[in-house]
Coordinates of C-alpha atoms in Angstrom, one line a residue:
Chain W
M72 CA -23.1 44.3 10.2
A73 CA -20.7 41.9 9.3
E74 CA -17.3 43.2 7.1
P75 CA -17.9 41.6 3.8
P76 CA -14.7 39.0 3.4
H77 CA -13.3 40.8 0.6
S78 CA -12.1 43.8 2.6
A79 CA -11.4 41.2 5.5
L80 CA -8.9 39.3 3.3
A81 CA -7.4 42.7 2.0
R82 CA -6.9 43.7 6.1
S83 CA -5.4 40.5 6.6
R84 CA -2.4 41.2 4.8
R85 CA -1.4 43.3 7.8
D86 CA -3.7 41.8 10.3
P87 CA -3.8 37.8 10.0
E88 CA -6.9 38.1 12.9
A89 CA -9.1 39.7 10.1
F90 CA -8.7 35.9 7.8
S91 CA -10.9 34.7 10.3
A92 CA -13.9 36.6 8.6
F93 CA -12.7 35.4 5.3
Y94 CA -12.3 31.6 6.4
A95 CA -15.3 32.0 8.0
E96 CA -17.0 32.7 5.3
E97 CA -15.4 30.8 2.6
A98 CA -13.9 27.6 4.0
P99 CA -17.6 26.3 4.4
R100 CA -18.2 26.5 0.8
M101 CA -14.7 25.0 -0.4
V102 CA -15.6 21.8 1.6
V103 CA -18.7 21.3 -0.5
F104 CA -16.6 21.9 -3.7
F105 CA -14.2 19.5 -3.2
A106 CA -16.2 16.7 -1.9
R107 CA -18.4 17.0 -5.1
R108 CA -15.1 16.6 -6.9
V109 CA -13.2 14.3 -4.9
L110 CA -16.5 12.6 -3.8
D111 CA -14.8 11.9 -0.2
P112 CA -15.4 13.8 2.8
E113 CA -12.5 13.5 4.5
T114 CA -10.4 14.4 1.6
A115 CA -12.1 17.4 0.7
L116 CA -11.4 18.5 4.5
D117 CA -7.5 17.9 3.6
L118 CA -7.8 19.4 0.4
T119 CA -10.0 22.8 2.1
A120 CA -7.3 23.1 5.1
E121 CA -4.1 22.7 2.8
T122 CA -5.9 25.4 0.7
F123 CA -6.3 28.1 3.5
A124 CA -3.1 27.1 4.8
A125 CA -1.5 28.3 1.3
A126 CA -4.2 31.1 1.1
F127 CA -2.8 32.3 4.6
V128 CA 0.5 32.1 4.0
S129 CA 0.4 34.1 0.6
R130 CA -2.5 36.6 1.3
R131 CA -0.5 39.3 0.8
S132 CA -0.1 38.9 -2.8
F133 CA -3.8 39.4 -3.1
R134 CA -4.1 42.7 -4.5
G135 CA -8.1 42.9 -5.5
R136 CA -11.0 44.5 -3.4
E137 CA -14.0 42.9 -4.1
Q138 CA -15.5 39.9 -2.6
R139 CA -15.7 38.4 -6.2
Q140 CA -12.0 38.8 -6.6
A141 CA -11.1 37.5 -3.4
R142 CA -13.4 34.5 -4.5
A143 CA -11.6 33.8 -7.4
W144 CA -8.3 34.2 -5.7
L145 CA -9.3 31.6 -3.3
R146 CA -10.3 29.5 -6.4
T147 CA -7.4 29.5 -8.3
I148 CA -5.6 28.2 -5.1
A149 CA -8.2 25.3 -4.8
E150 CA -7.7 24.5 -8.5
R151 CA -4.2 23.9 -8.0
Q152 CA -4.5 21.9 -4.9
L153 CA -7.4 19.6 -6.9
A154 CA -4.9 19.0 -9.6
A155 CA -2.2 18.2 -7.7
Y156 CA -4.7 15.7 -5.5
L157 CA -5.7 14.6 -8.8
K158 CA -2.2 13.4 -10.5
R159 CA -0.5 12.3 -7.1
G160 CA -3.7 10.6 -5.5
Y161 CA -2.9 12.0 -2.0
A162 CA -3.8 15.6 -0.5
D163 CA -0.3 17.9 -0.2
R164 CA 0.1 18.7 3.4
A165 CA 3.2 21.1 2.2
M166 CA 1.7 24.5 3.7
R167 CA 0.3 22.7 6.8
R168 CA 3.9 21.4 8.1
R169 CA 5.5 24.7 6.6
L170 CA 3.0 26.3 9.5
G171 CA 3.1 23.5 11.7
I172 CA -0.5 23.1 12.1
E173 CA -2.4 20.0 11.4
R174 CA -6.5 19.8 11.2
P175 CA -7.9 17.7 14.0
A176 CA -9.4 14.3 13.3
A177 CA -12.8 14.4 12.1
T178 CA -15.6 12.9 13.9
N179 CA -18.0 10.5 12.0
E180 CA -20.8 13.0 12.5
E181 CA -18.6 15.6 10.7
L182 CA -18.0 13.0 7.6
Q183 CA -21.6 12.5 7.6
R184 CA -22.3 16.5 7.4
V185 CA -19.7 16.9 4.6
D186 CA -21.5 14.2 2.7
E187 CA -25.0 15.6 3.4
L188 CA -23.9 19.1 2.4
A189 CA -22.3 18.3 -1.1
A190 CA -25.1 15.7 -1.6
L191 CA -22.7 13.0 -2.1
E192 CA -25.0 10.1 -1.9
G193 CA -27.3 11.3 -4.9
L194 CA -24.0 11.8 -6.7
R195 CA -22.4 8.8 -6.4
E196 CA -25.5 7.1 -7.5
A197 CA -26.1 9.2 -10.4
V198 CA -21.7 8.5 -11.5
A199 CA -22.5 5.0 -11.3
R200 CA -25.5 5.1 -13.0
E201 CA -24.1 7.1 -15.8
L202 CA -20.4 4.8 -16.0
L203 CA -22.8 1.7 -16.9
D204 CA -24.1 4.0 -19.8
L205 CA -20.7 4.0 -21.5
P206 CA -19.9 2.1 -24.2
A207 CA -17.8 -0.7 -22.7
G208 CA -14.2 0.4 -24.4
E209 CA -14.3 3.7 -22.7
R210 CA -15.8 2.5 -19.3
E211 CA -13.1 0.2 -19.2
A212 CA -10.6 2.4 -20.1
V213 CA -11.9 5.1 -17.2
R214 CA -11.7 1.9 -14.9
L215 CA -8.0 1.1 -15.4
R216 CA -7.1 5.1 -15.5
V217 CA -9.3 6.1 -12.5
V218 CA -9.9 3.4 -10.3
D219 CA -6.7 1.0 -11.2
E220 CA -4.7 4.3 -11.8
L221 CA -2.6 2.3 -14.7
E222 CA -0.7 4.8 -16.9
F223 CA -1.8 5.4 -20.1
G224 CA 1.1 2.8 -21.8
E225 CA -0.3 0.1 -19.6
I226 CA -4.0 0.9 -20.4
A227 CA -3.2 0.7 -24.1
E228 CA -1.3 -2.7 -23.8
R229 CA -4.1 -4.4 -21.4
L230 CA -7.2 -3.2 -24.4
T231 CA -4.3 -3.6 -27.2
I232 CA -4.9 -0.3 -28.2
T233 CA -2.0 2.5 -28.8
E234 CA -1.4 4.8 -25.6
A235 CA -2.9 7.7 -28.2
A236 CA -6.2 6.0 -28.2
A237 CA -6.3 5.3 -24.6
R238 CA -5.9 9.1 -23.8
Q239 CA -8.1 9.5 -26.1
R240 CA -11.0 7.0 -24.6
V241 CA -10.5 8.6 -21.6
S242 CA -10.7 11.8 -21.9
R243 CA -13.6 10.9 -24.2
A244 CA -15.4 9.2 -21.3
L245 CA -14.7 11.6 -18.7
R246 CA -16.4 14.5 -20.8
R247 CA -19.1 12.4 -21.6
L248 CA -19.5 11.6 -18.0
G249 CA -19.3 15.2 -17.2
E250 CA -22.1 16.3 -19.9
R251 CA -24.4 13.6 -18.8
L252 CA -24.1 14.4 -14.7
R253 CA -24.2 18.2 -15.8
A254 CA -28.0 17.4 -17.8
S255 CA -29.1 15.2 -14.8
G256 CA -28.3 18.3 -12.4
E257 CA -26.1 16.3 -10.6
G258 CA -22.8 17.9 -11.8
V259 CA -23.6 21.4 -10.7
V260 CA -20.5 22.0 -8.3
A261 CA -20.7 25.0 -6.1
Chain F
M221 CA -25.6 27.5 3.0
P222 CA -22.9 26.2 5.1
T223 CA -21.4 27.4 7.9
L224 CA -17.9 26.3 10.3
D225 CA -20.5 24.9 12.6
D226 CA -21.1 22.2 10.0
V227 CA -17.5 21.3 10.4
P228 CA -15.8 21.5 13.6
S229 CA -12.4 20.0 12.2
L230 CA -12.1 23.1 9.8
R231 CA -13.5 25.6 12.6
E232 CA -10.7 24.8 15.0
F233 CA -8.3 24.5 12.4
G234 CA -8.9 27.8 11.0
A235 CA -8.5 29.1 14.9
R236 CA -4.9 27.3 14.6
L237 CA -4.4 28.6 11.2
V238 CA -4.5 32.6 12.1
A239 CA -2.7 31.8 15.4
A240 CA 0.5 30.5 13.7
D241 CA 3.0 33.0 12.5
E242 CA 4.7 31.1 9.8
R243 CA 8.1 33.5 10.0
S244 CA 8.6 32.8 13.7
V245 CA 7.8 29.1 13.6
A246 CA 10.5 27.1 13.2
R247 CA 10.3 24.2 10.3
R248 CA 9.2 21.3 12.3
R249 CA 10.3 17.6 10.5
R250 CA 7.0 15.7 10.0
G251 CA 6.8 12.2 9.1
T252 CA 5.3 12.4 5.5
T253 CA 1.8 10.8 5.4
T254 CA 0.9 7.6 3.3
V255 CA -2.5 8.3 1.9
A256 CA -4.5 5.9 -0.4
A257 CA -4.7 7.1 -4.0
L258 CA -8.6 7.3 -4.2
A259 CA -10.2 7.5 -7.3
G260 CA -10.3 11.0 -9.4
A261 CA -13.1 13.7 -10.1
I262 CA -15.4 11.1 -11.8
V263 CA -15.2 8.0 -10.2
A264 CA -17.2 4.8 -9.9
A265 CA -19.0 4.8 -6.9
A266 CA -18.9 1.2 -5.8
S267 CA -15.3 1.8 -5.6
F268 CA -15.0 5.0 -3.6
T269 CA -14.2 4.5 0.0
G270 CA -12.2 6.3 2.0
A271 CA -9.9 3.1 1.6
A272 CA -8.3 2.8 5.5
A273 CA -5.2 0.3 5.4
V274 CA -5.5 -2.8 4.2
A275 CA -4.3 -4.9 7.5
L276 CA -3.8 -8.2 7.2
T277 CA -2.1 -10.6 10.1
A278 CA -0.6 -13.4 10.2
A279 CA -0.3 -15.0 14.0
T280 CA 2.8 -17.0 15.1
G281 CA 3.0 -20.3 13.3
S282 CA -0.2 -19.9 11.2
P283 CA -0.3 -17.8 8.1
V284 CA -4.0 -17.6 8.4
P285 CA -5.0 -14.6 10.6
S286 CA -7.1 -16.2 13.5
F287 CA -10.5 -14.1 12.0
A288 CA -10.3 -16.0 9.0
R289 CA -9.2 -19.4 10.3
G290 CA -12.7 -19.4 12.3
D291 CA -11.1 -19.9 15.4
D292 CA -12.5 -16.7 17.0
T293 CA -13.3 -17.2 20.5
G294 CA -14.0 -13.4 21.1
V295 CA -11.0 -13.1 23.6
F296 CA -10.2 -9.7 23.9
P297 CA -8.7 -7.2 26.5
A298 CA -10.5 -6.7 29.0
P299 CA -12.1 -3.4 29.4
G300 CA -9.2 -1.0 31.7
T301 CA -6.4 -3.4 31.2
S302 CA -4.7 -1.9 28.2
R303 CA -1.1 -0.2 28.8
I304 CA 0.4 1.2 25.7
S305 CA 4.7 -0.5 25.8
T306 CA 7.4 1.8 26.1
V307 CA 8.6 0.3 23.0
R308 CA 9.0 2.4 19.4
A309 CA 9.7 1.8 16.1
A310 CA 10.0 4.1 13.4
D311 CA 7.6 3.9 10.6
P312 CA 9.4 2.8 7.2
G313 CA 7.8 5.6 5.6
S314 CA 8.5 8.2 7.9
G315 CA 5.0 8.3 9.7
L316 CA 3.7 8.0 12.8
P317 CA 5.9 5.9 15.3
W318 CA 4.9 2.3 16.3
T319 CA 4.2 0.7 19.2
V320 CA 2.7 -2.2 20.9
R321 CA -1.1 -2.2 23.3
V322 CA -0.9 -5.0 25.9
G323 CA -3.9 -6.1 27.8
R324 CA -5.5 -9.3 29.5
S325 CA -8.4 -11.4 28.8
R326 CA -11.0 -12.1 31.7
G327 CA -9.8 -15.5 31.3
G328 CA -6.0 -14.4 32.0
L329 CA -4.8 -14.5 28.5
V330 CA -2.2 -11.7 27.6
C331 CA -3.3 -9.6 24.3
I332 CA -1.4 -7.8 21.8
G333 CA -1.8 -5.4 19.5
V334 CA 0.3 -3.0 17.3
G335 CA -0.8 0.8 16.6
Q336 CA 0.8 3.8 15.8
L337 CA 1.0 6.6 18.4
D338 CA -0.4 10.0 17.2
G339 CA 0.2 12.0 20.5
A340 CA -1.7 9.8 23.1
S341 CA -3.7 8.2 21.1
F342 CA -2.9 4.7 20.1
G343 CA -4.5 3.7 16.2
I344 CA -3.8 3.5 12.8
R345 CA -2.9 6.0 10.0
G346 CA -4.8 4.7 7.4
A347 CA -3.7 4.7 3.6
D348 CA -5.9 7.6 3.2
G349 CA -4.1 9.7 5.6
R350 CA -7.0 9.5 8.7
F351 CA -5.7 8.4 12.1
R352 CA -8.4 6.4 13.4
T353 CA -8.1 5.1 17.2
T354 CA -8.1 1.8 17.8
S355 CA -10.8 0.7 20.1
P356 CA -9.9 -0.2 23.8
I357 CA -10.8 -4.0 23.3
G358 CA -9.1 -4.6 19.8
S359 CA -5.9 -6.6 19.6
D360 CA -4.4 -8.8 17.3
D361 CA -3.5 -11.8 19.1
C362 CA -4.3 -13.4 22.8
G363 CA -2.4 -16.2 24.2
P364 CA -1.0 -17.5 27.4
A365 CA 1.4 -14.9 29.5
P366 CA 4.3 -15.4 27.5
R367 CA 7.8 -16.5 28.9
A368 CA 11.2 -17.5 28.2
A369 CA 11.3 -19.6 24.9
A370 CA 7.5 -19.5 25.0
P371 CA 6.8 -16.0 23.1
V372 CA 3.6 -14.3 21.6
V373 CA 5.1 -13.2 17.9
A374 CA 2.9 -11.9 15.3
L375 CA 3.3 -10.5 11.9
R376 CA 1.0 -7.6 10.4
G377 CA 0.9 -6.0 7.0
F378 CA -0.2 -2.8 6.4
S379 CA -0.7 -1.7 2.2
G380 CA 0.5 1.4 0.4
P381 CA -1.2 3.4 -1.7
R382 CA -1.6 0.8 -4.5
A383 CA -2.7 -2.8 -3.2
D384 CA -1.0 -4.2 -6.1
D385 CA 2.1 -2.2 -5.3
P386 CA 4.5 -2.9 -2.1
A387 CA 5.9 0.9 -2.0
G388 CA 4.5 2.6 1.0
A389 CA 3.1 -0.9 2.5
A390 CA 4.7 -1.4 6.0
T391 CA 5.0 -5.1 8.0
L392 CA 5.2 -5.2 11.7
V393 CA 6.8 -7.7 13.3
F394 CA 5.6 -7.6 17.1
G395 CA 5.1 -9.3 20.3
S396 CA 5.9 -10.2 23.8
G397 CA 8.7 -12.7 25.4
G398 CA 8.0 -11.9 28.9
S399 CA 10.4 -9.8 31.2
G400 CA 13.3 -12.7 30.4
L401 CA 13.6 -11.6 26.8
R402 CA 16.5 -9.9 25.7
S403 CA 17.3 -9.2 22.0
V404 CA 14.6 -10.1 19.3
V405 CA 16.5 -10.1 15.6
V406 CA 14.4 -9.9 12.4
R407 CA 15.6 -11.6 9.5
A408 CA 14.3 -9.3 6.4
G409 CA 13.9 -10.6 3.1
D410 CA 17.1 -8.3 2.2
G411 CA 19.1 -10.1 4.0
R412 CA 19.9 -7.6 6.3
D413 CA 19.1 -8.6 10.4
R414 CA 17.0 -6.1 12.2
T415 CA 17.8 -5.7 16.1
A416 CA 15.0 -4.7 18.4
R417 CA 15.8 -4.0 22.1
P418 CA 12.5 -5.4 24.0
A419 CA 11.2 -3.2 27.0
A420 CA 11.4 -4.2 30.6
D421 CA 8.3 -5.9 30.0
G422 CA 9.0 -8.2 27.2
T423 CA 7.5 -6.4 24.2
F424 CA 8.7 -5.6 21.0
V425 CA 8.4 -4.0 17.6
V426 CA 10.1 -3.8 14.6
A427 CA 8.8 -1.9 11.4
L428 CA 9.9 -3.1 7.8
P429 CA 8.9 -1.6 4.3
G430 CA 7.1 -3.7 2.0
W431 CA 4.8 -6.9 2.3
P432 CA 4.7 -9.6 5.3
E433 CA 5.7 -12.4 3.2
G434 CA 9.1 -10.7 1.5
A435 CA 9.6 -8.1 4.4
A436 CA 10.4 -10.6 7.3
S437 CA 11.5 -14.1 7.0
A438 CA 12.0 -15.2 10.6
A439 CA 12.7 -13.7 14.1
T440 CA 14.7 -14.9 16.5
L441 CA 14.5 -14.6 20.1
R442 CA 17.1 -14.6 22.9
W443 CA 16.5 -14.8 26.5
A444 CA 18.5 -13.9 29.8
D445 CA 18.7 -17.2 30.6
G446 CA 20.5 -18.3 27.9
R447 CA 17.1 -20.0 25.7
E448 CA 16.4 -19.2 22.1
R449 CA 14.0 -19.3 19.5
V450 CA 13.3 -18.8 16.1
V451 CA 10.1 -18.0 15.0
R452 CA 9.3 -18.4 11.0
L453 CA 7.1 -15.3 9.6
G454 CA 6.8 -14.6 6.3
L455 CA 8.9 -17.5 4.7
A456 CA 7.2 -20.7 3.7
D457 CA 8.6 -23.5 1.5
G458 CA 6.2 -22.6 -1.4
N459 CA 7.4 -19.0 -1.7
A460 CA 10.7 -16.7 -1.5
P461 CA 11.3 -13.2 -0.7
D462 CA 12.4 -10.8 -3.1
P463 CA 15.9 -9.5 -2.9
S464 CA 14.1 -6.4 -2.0
G465 CA 12.5 -7.5 0.8
M466 CA 9.7 -5.5 -0.4
F467 CA 7.7 -8.6 -1.5
S468 CA 7.8 -12.3 -2.6
W469 CA 7.8 -14.7 -5.3
S470 CA 5.7 -17.7 -5.6
N471 CA 4.7 -20.0 -8.2
D472 CA 1.4 -19.8 -9.3
A473 CA 0.3 -21.7 -12.8
L474 CA 1.9 -24.9 -13.2
F475 CA 3.0 -25.5 -17.0
R476 CA 5.1 -28.3 -18.6
V477 CA 6.1 -26.8 -21.6
H478 CA 6.6 -29.3 -24.3
V479 CA 9.0 -27.9 -27.8
H480 CA 7.9 -30.7 -30.8
G481 CA 10.7 -31.9 -32.5
R482 CA 13.2 -31.2 -29.0
N483 CA 14.4 -34.2 -26.8
S484 CA 15.3 -31.8 -24.1
P485 CA 12.8 -32.6 -21.3
R486 CA 12.0 -30.0 -19.0
G487 CA 9.4 -29.2 -16.3
C488 CA 8.7 -25.4 -15.8
L489 CA 6.6 -23.2 -13.9
S490 CA 5.6 -20.0 -13.6
L491 CA 7.1 -17.5 -10.7
V492 CA 4.6 -14.4 -9.8
P493 CA 4.5 -12.2 -7.3
V494 CA 2.6 -12.7 -4.3
R495 CA -0.4 -10.2 -3.8
V496 CA -0.1 -8.9 -7.3
S497 CA -3.3 -10.1 -9.4
G498 CA -4.3 -8.7 -13.2
R499 CA -1.1 -9.3 -14.1
R500 CA -0.3 -11.8 -17.1
L501 CA 1.4 -15.4 -16.7
G502 CA 4.5 -15.0 -14.4
T503 CA 7.7 -15.8 -15.4
L504 CA 8.2 -19.4 -17.1
I505 CA 11.0 -20.9 -15.2
C506 CA 12.4 -24.2 -16.2
V507 CA 14.4 -26.9 -14.7
S508 CA 16.9 -29.3 -16.6
R509 CA 16.2 -33.2 -15.9
V510 CA 19.0 -34.4 -18.4
A511 CA 21.5 -34.0 -15.9
R512 CA 22.4 -31.8 -12.1
R513 CA 22.3 -28.9 -13.8
A514 CA 21.4 -25.3 -12.1
L515 CA 19.9 -22.6 -14.9
V516 CA 20.4 -19.1 -14.2
R517 CA 18.4 -16.5 -15.9
D518 CA 17.8 -12.7 -16.2
V519 CA 14.1 -11.9 -15.5
R520 CA 12.4 -8.8 -15.1
T521 CA 9.9 -8.4 -12.2
P522 CA 5.9 -6.7 -13.0
V523 CA 6.5 -5.2 -9.7
D524 CA 9.0 -2.4 -9.9
G525 CA 10.0 -3.3 -13.5
G526 CA 13.6 -3.9 -12.1
R527 CA 15.8 -7.4 -13.1
R528 CA 16.5 -9.9 -10.9
T529 CA 18.6 -13.3 -11.2
V530 CA 16.8 -16.1 -11.2
V531 CA 18.6 -20.1 -10.4
A532 CA 16.5 -23.0 -10.5
L533 CA 17.3 -26.7 -9.9
E534 CA 15.4 -29.8 -10.3
T535 CA 15.4 -31.4 -6.9
R536 CA 14.2 -34.8 -5.2
K537 CA 12.3 -35.7 -2.4
G538 CA 14.4 -35.7 0.6
E539 CA 16.8 -33.1 -0.4
R540 CA 17.4 -29.4 0.3
V541 CA 19.1 -27.0 -2.1
T542 CA 20.8 -24.2 -0.6
V543 CA 21.8 -21.3 -2.7
R544 CA 24.6 -18.6 -1.8
V545 CA 26.4 -15.5 -3.2
G546 CA 29.1 -14.7 -1.5
R547 CA 28.2 -14.9 2.1
R548 CA 24.6 -14.1 1.7
D549 CA 22.5 -17.3 2.0
F550 CA 18.9 -16.6 -0.4
P551 CA 15.8 -18.4 0.7
V552 CA 14.7 -21.1 -1.6
L553 CA 11.5 -22.0 -3.0
V554 CA 10.2 -25.5 -3.9
G555 CA 7.8 -25.7 -6.5
M556 CA 6.4 -28.7 -8.4
T557 CA 6.8 -28.7 -12.5
A558 CA 3.8 -29.5 -14.8
D559 CA 1.4 -30.9 -12.1
D560 CA -1.8 -29.8 -14.1
P561 CA -3.7 -31.2 -17.0
R562 CA -3.3 -28.4 -19.1
R563 CA -0.2 -27.4 -20.9
V564 CA 1.2 -24.9 -23.0
V565 CA 2.1 -26.8 -26.3
R566 CA 4.4 -24.8 -28.6
T567 CA 4.1 -25.6 -32.3
R568 CA 6.3 -26.1 -34.7
D569 CA 5.5 -23.0 -36.4
G570 CA 5.6 -21.1 -33.1
R571 CA 2.8 -20.7 -32.3
R572 CA 1.5 -21.1 -28.6
E573 CA -2.2 -23.2 -27.6
V574 CA -3.1 -24.4 -24.8
V575 CA -4.3 -28.1 -24.9
R576 CA -6.0 -30.0 -21.8
R577 CA -5.5 -33.3 -21.1
P578 CA -7.5 -35.4 -18.9
E579 CA -4.9 -36.8 -16.7
A580 CA -2.6 -34.9 -14.2
V581 CA 1.2 -34.5 -15.6
T582 CA 3.6 -35.0 -12.6
G583 CA 7.1 -33.3 -13.3
P584 CA 10.1 -32.4 -11.7
R585 CA 10.2 -30.8 -8.5
A586 CA 12.1 -27.3 -9.1
A587 CA 14.1 -25.1 -6.6
I588 CA 14.1 -21.8 -7.4
A589 CA 15.9 -18.6 -5.6
I590 CA 15.8 -15.3 -6.5
L591 CA 18.6 -12.8 -6.2
P592 CA 19.5 -9.5 -7.3
A593 CA 19.9 -8.4 -10.9
G594 CA 23.5 -9.3 -12.4
V595 CA 24.7 -12.2 -10.9
A596 CA 27.0 -14.4 -12.7
P597 CA 26.6 -18.1 -12.5
G598 CA 30.2 -18.4 -11.8
E599 CA 29.8 -16.7 -8.5
I600 CA 26.4 -18.9 -7.6
D601 CA 26.9 -21.8 -4.7
V602 CA 24.3 -24.1 -5.4
R603 CA 24.4 -27.4 -3.3
V604 CA 22.2 -30.2 -2.5
V605 CA 22.1 -31.1 1.3
R606 CA 20.8 -35.1 1.6
D607 CA 21.1 -37.4 4.6
G608 CA 23.4 -34.6 6.3
R609 CA 25.6 -34.8 3.0
S610 CA 26.6 -31.5 0.9
T611 CA 27.0 -31.8 -2.7
Q612 CA 28.0 -28.9 -4.9
I613 CA 26.4 -28.4 -8.2
T614 CA 28.8 -27.7 -10.5
D615 CA 27.4 -27.5 -13.4
V616 CA 25.7 -23.9 -13.2
R617 CA 25.1 -21.9 -16.3
G618 CA 23.0 -19.5 -17.8
A619 CA 19.4 -20.7 -19.4
G620 CA 19.6 -18.9 -22.4
R621 CA 15.5 -18.2 -23.7

């Protein structure tokens, strides 16, 4: 019988090889988790690799026993990676650099497979559809912030509104998008 | 439920991960990777691609890439003829090193392409961080076998994370001058020279930060037999590199400004950074027609928010204007003012309105140089060269607003 991953994670504090079972169970799920949030297979693979590199380096700090605790612990690391990516615009490589390892380049087939696993095509269509339904002001604010990557001050200047109003518009638009996607069933993520 | 078999690159990564012992692996210096800033969690699907680097190619003597000129004859290196040169250039952003690959077409032409090396693989690391190997028949330029004074020189630019910001962009000057080529000196937009030592086969590569028009003005090639050739790269009459060397300036919309009630006719043009779109009108620069007077203004650049000093002088046909500060000569951009039927009219009460006129209005020609911030008028040497004679402009003053 396969060992549950949580005990594998606990054992990996002393035995790095035990990390493999935990990795085998969680890494594929993690790719889907990231792919549905960043909508790009290659970035999702990168974020997954960095998350597990960070998890491997800090595995001794895991104090739990159950599988769900291990998954929650890993999810915390993943959320941090995602937040950093959304802020900076690129996946961190610090942990991989520290370990001296890199993920090999993914083939087109692998990227296509990630696309399929995360049902990205449907999600992209849903996002495009829902974007069109946003009020024009909110849609423009989202476009300027998310696509053109402008700072809120610049958005305010372009739309001739205050910076606070610009922040509000973007935040309201993203919240509305999220609600609509969840309502349509496309916003469910692993 | 997905498994590692679905993601082989992660499966391999996992094996490497558990084999790594972070306590015994020495810290290795890795190049930072420039990756695209892709859109965030909820984005417009149409804009979402795993964006590769946007490559813009300008071959020798033409600012228009061959594929855009429409003269693509389908010439490419014959399979099996391509080999990677021994030259290397460090990436300006500490990424993978650059080199050149040379092949021969079936018709005997020499085909050259620039790319990065990832181990033994030749390709490009895109702005999204993904390395893509270049097809064996891929190349940037093909031509007759290079020899003394008849080199193949190509210029190629790769954007950084943002298409409207030169930060992170790289410009490659590369080519071949045949086995007799001894040196290649690239004049960068920041005024400093970069020297490249060619390989034994005459191939060379120089990597500079920034966009091509601003990064690399010209290249001087010298051969063992004493011959020399200067190849103009990003520099053209209608643009001038920014002193940072990262981008270039050009004149965009042309406006003539009249101020009612005043009798100082001027010609103005709008100075804009090349490749930056979606911004407001560029900086309005005006030249005086009253006297031979060089006007100096402090302006702000919309690219990096920094300041620059702009010198503008009316110039006449047959003249060439030179601008020097200390020992440094600055490229001069020449543009026509008010060569457009529109004009911006400032009315007495300060309102600006655009008025359309049916006929074109021809204004003075302006010569403009962009200098670093804080250069005082007294430090600027402006001269007009006509029929081989150089005349210094003594009236160099602040333009005011």
